C-alpha atoms as one frame of an Amber mdcrd trajectory, in Angstrom:
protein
 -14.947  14.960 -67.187 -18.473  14.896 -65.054 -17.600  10.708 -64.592 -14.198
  12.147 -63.446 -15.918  14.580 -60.983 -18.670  12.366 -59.914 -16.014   9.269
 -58.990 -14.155  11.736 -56.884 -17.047  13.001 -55.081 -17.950   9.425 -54.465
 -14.627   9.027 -53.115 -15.081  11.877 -51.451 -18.105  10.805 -49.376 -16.894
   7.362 -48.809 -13.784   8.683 -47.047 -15.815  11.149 -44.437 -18.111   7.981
 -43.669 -15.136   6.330 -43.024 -13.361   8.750 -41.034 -16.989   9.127 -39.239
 -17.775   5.397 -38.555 -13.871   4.934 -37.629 -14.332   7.402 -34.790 -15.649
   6.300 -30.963 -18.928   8.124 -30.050 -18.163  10.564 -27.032 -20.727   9.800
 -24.684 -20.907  11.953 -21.831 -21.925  10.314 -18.655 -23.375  12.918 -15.892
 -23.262  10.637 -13.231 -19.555   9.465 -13.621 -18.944  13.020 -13.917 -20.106
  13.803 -10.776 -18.473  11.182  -8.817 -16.430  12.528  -5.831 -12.605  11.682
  -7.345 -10.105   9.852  -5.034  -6.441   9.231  -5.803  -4.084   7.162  -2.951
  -0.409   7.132  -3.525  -0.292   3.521  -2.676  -2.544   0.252  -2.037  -3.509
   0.532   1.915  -5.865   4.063   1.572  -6.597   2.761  -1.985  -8.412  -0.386
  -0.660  -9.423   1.745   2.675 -11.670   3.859   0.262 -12.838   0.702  -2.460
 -14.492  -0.976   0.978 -16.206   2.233   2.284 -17.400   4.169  -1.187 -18.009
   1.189  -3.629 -18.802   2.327  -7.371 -19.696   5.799  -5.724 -16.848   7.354
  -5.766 -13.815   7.402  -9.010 -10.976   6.412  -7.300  -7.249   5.778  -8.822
  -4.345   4.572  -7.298  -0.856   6.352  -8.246   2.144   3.475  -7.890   1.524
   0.697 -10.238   0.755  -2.800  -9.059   3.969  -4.823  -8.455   6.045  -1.230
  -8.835   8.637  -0.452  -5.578   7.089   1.867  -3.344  10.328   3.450  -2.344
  11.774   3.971  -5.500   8.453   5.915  -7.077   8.421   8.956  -9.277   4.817
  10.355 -10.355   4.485  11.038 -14.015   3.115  13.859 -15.455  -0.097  12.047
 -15.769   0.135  11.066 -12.017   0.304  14.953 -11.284  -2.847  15.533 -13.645
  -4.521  13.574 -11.371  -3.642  14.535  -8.285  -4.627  17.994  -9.471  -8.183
  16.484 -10.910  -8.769  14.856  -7.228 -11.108  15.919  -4.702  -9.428  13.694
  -2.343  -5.422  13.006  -2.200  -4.596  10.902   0.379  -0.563   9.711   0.848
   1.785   8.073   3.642   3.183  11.652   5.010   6.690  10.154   5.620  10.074
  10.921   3.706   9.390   8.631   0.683   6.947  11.391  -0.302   9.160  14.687
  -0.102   7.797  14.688  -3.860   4.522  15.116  -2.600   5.019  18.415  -0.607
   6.890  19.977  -3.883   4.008  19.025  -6.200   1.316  20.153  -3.805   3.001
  23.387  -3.384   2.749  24.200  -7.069  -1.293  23.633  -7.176  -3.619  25.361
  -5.690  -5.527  23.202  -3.229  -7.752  25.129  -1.231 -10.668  22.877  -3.061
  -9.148  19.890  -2.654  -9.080  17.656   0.960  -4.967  16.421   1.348  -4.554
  13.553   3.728  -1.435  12.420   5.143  -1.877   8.951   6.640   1.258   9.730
   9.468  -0.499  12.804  10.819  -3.796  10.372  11.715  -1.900   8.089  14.128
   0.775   8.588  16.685   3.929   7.951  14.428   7.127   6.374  16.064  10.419
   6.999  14.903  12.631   4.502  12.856  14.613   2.197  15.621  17.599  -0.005
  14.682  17.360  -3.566  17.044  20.658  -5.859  17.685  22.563  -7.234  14.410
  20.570  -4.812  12.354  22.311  -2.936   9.313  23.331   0.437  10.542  22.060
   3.401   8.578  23.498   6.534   6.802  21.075   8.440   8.981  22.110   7.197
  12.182  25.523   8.810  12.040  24.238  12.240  10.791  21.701  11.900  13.845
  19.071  12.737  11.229  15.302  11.393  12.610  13.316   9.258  10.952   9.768
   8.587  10.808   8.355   5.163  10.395   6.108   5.199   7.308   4.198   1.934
   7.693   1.364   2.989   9.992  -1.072   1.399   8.595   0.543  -2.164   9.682
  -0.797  -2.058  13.074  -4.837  -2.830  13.276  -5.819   0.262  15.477  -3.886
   2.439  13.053  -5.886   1.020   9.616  -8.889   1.302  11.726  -7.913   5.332
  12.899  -7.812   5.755   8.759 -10.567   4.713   7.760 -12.981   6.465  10.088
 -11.091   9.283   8.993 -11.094   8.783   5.392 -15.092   8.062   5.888 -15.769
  11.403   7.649 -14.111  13.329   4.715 -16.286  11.556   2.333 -19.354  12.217
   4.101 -18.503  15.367   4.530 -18.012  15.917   1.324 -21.359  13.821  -0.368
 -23.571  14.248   2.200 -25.846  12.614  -0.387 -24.024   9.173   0.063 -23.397
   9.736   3.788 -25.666   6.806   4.982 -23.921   4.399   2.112 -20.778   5.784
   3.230 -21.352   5.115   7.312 -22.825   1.689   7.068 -19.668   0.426   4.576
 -17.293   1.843   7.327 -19.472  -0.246   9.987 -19.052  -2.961   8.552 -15.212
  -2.806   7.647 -14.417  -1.868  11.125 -16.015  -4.809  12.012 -13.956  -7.341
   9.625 -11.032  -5.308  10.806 -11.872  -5.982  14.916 -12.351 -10.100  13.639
  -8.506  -9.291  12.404  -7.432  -8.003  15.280  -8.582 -10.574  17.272  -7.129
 -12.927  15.387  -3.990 -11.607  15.973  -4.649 -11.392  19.112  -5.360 -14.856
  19.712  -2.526 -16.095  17.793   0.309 -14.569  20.357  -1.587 -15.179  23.115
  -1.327 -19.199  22.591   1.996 -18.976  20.527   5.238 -20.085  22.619   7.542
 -17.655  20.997   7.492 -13.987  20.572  10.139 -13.598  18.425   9.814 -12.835
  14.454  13.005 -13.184  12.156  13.108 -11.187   8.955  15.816 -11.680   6.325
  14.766  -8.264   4.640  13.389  -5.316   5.635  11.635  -4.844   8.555   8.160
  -2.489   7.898   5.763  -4.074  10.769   7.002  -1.774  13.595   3.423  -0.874
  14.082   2.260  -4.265  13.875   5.288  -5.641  16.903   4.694  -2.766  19.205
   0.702  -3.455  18.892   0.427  -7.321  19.272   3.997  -7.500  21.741   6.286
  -9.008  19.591  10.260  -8.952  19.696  11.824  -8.768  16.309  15.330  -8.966
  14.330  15.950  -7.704  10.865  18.359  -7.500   8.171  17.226  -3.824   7.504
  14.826  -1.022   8.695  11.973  -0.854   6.997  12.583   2.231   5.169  16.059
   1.451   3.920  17.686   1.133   0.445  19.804  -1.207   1.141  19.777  -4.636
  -0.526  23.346  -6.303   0.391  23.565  -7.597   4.470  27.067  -7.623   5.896
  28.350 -11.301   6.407  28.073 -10.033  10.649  23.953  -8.903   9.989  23.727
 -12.291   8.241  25.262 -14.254  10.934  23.592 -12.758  13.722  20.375 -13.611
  12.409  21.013 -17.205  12.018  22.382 -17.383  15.182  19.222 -15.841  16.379
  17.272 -18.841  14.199  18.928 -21.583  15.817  19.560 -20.322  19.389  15.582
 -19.900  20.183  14.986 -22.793  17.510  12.649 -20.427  15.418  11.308 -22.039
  12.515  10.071 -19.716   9.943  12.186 -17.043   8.602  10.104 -13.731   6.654
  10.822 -12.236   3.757   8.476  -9.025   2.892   7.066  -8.498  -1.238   8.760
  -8.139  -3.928  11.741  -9.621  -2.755  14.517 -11.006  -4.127  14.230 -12.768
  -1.162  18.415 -13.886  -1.164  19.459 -13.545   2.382  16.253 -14.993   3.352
  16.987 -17.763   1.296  20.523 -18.020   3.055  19.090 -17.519   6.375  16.650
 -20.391   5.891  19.064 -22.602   4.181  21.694 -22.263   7.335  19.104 -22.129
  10.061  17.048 -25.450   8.237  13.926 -23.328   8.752  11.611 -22.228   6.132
  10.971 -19.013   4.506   7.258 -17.332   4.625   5.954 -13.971   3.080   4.754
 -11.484   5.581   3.611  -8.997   3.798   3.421  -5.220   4.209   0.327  -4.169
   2.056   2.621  -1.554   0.843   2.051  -2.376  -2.655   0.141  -5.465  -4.459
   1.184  -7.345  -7.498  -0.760  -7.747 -10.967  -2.542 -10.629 -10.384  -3.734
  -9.512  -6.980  -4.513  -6.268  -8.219  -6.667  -7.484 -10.908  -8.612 -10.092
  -8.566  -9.362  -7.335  -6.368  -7.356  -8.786  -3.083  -7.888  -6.524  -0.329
  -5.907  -5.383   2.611  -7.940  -8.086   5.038  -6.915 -10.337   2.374  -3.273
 -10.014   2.618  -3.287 -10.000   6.752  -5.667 -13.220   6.494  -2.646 -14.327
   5.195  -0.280 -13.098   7.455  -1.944 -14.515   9.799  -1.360 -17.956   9.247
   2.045 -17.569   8.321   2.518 -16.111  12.117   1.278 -18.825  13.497   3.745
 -21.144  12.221   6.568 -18.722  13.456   5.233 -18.299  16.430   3.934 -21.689
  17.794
């Protein structure tokens, strides 16, 4: 009986070790703790913040890499978050009427809410020749155009912004903070005058897109004329065989050779458009949201433009 008793004590002991060793230490980490806690709806204020605050701040972004922005629904996690934050910063526009409803239900005097659209001057959604007319247009609703942060003044506006609240709010990083924002305004002016430089030599001012159409900001900044399947807010995803037509009409009348198609993509009446106007099809993309493997390699904003860039200038010259 006492063998019996002493085995199952053994077992006993061998079990709770188990349990004990099985089990991750909780380590508690003050200085994480403290960390001023960021959360951007989507990429653009997401990288805005990685190039200004560094490791210094714990910042999250909401919409997962490669997910369409349009189509988002938080999760309860995403809310848990957002209520967590010191800092929630989002586009403003009608793709985040979820915000307003969630923000209502917290209490946020604590908590510093940026809307990107009430930093900039934002212009309402137009619809060009041979465009896809919209639901909205015959209710005579009005419509905001979300992508501010497309035009190089705009992304610039941001970030100063963005800066000041986090100075304001960790004075003790203020200096790290200021000189960061330097020195990303700067590599956003080189940007600019890229662009700049690019339409000022090109021979054509005229950009084709066999999608939709989110670089308002960006045309009405650098001077450039523009055509488009859609608007760049819309939900559409079929062209009519007249939108179609138009635009390869467009193509081959001022002998344009590149046709755009924005991310994520399926990229089909781009494909059509290039395969009727013999031109070739090039990615200008949005920054709206990043895939994966960007994601995870850390490619920024100035990244993505860099790229634009040179895409342009084959459409343009």
């Amino acid at each position: 009986m006492k063998k019996i008793v002493i085995v199952f004590i053994i077992i006993a002991v061998v079990f709770v070790l188990f349990v004990c060793l099985s089990k991750k230490p909780i380590i508690s980490n003050p200085a994480e703790n403290k960390k001023i806690k960021v959360v951007s709806a989507i990429f653009p204020p997401y990288d805005f913040v990685r190039e200004i605050a560094g490791d210094k701040v714990n910042l999250q972004m909401l919409l997962k890499p490669g997910a369409e922005t349009h189509s988002y629904e938080p999760t309860p996690q995403d809310i848990l978050k957002i209520q967590n934050s010191n800092i929630f910063i989002y586009t403003g526009g009608e793709s985040d009427e979820w915000v307003e409803k969630i923000l209502s239900s917290m209490d946020t005097k604590d908590k510093t809410i940026m809307s990107m659209m009430s930093l900039v001057q934002a212009v309402q959604e137009e619809t060009v020749e041979g465009m896809q007319e919209e639901d909205d247009e015959e209710s005579g609703e009005i419509e905001y155009d979300e992508h501010v942060w497309t035009s190089i003044s705009n992304a610039k506006k941001i970030t100063s912004a963005i800066s000041q609240k986090l100075q304001n709010l960790d004075p003790d990083n203020a200096d790290f903070y200021k000189k960061n924002t330097q020195n990303y305004l700067a590599k956003l002016d080189a940007l600019d005058n890229e662009f700049k430089d690019i339409v000022s030599k090109s021979k054509r001012k005229t950009m084709v897109f066999g999608d939709r159409f989110p670089f308002r900001y960006f045309a009405d900044e650098y001077g450039l004329r523009y055509f488009a399947a859609f608007r760049g807010c819309s939900t559409d995803t079929q062209a009519s065989p007249a939108t179609i037509a138009f635009l390869i009409n467009k193509m081959r009348t001022e002998k344009i050779p590149v046709v755009f198609h924005i991310e994520m993509s399926d990229e089909k009446i781009a494909d059509a458009i290039a395969e009727s106007a013999k031109a070739k099809k090039a990615l200008l993309h949005s920054a709206h949201n990043i895939n994966k493997w960007d994601f995870e390699n850390k490619v920024s904003f100035v990244d993505l433009m860099k790229r634009n860039a040179q895409n342009l200038k084959e459409a343009l010259w």
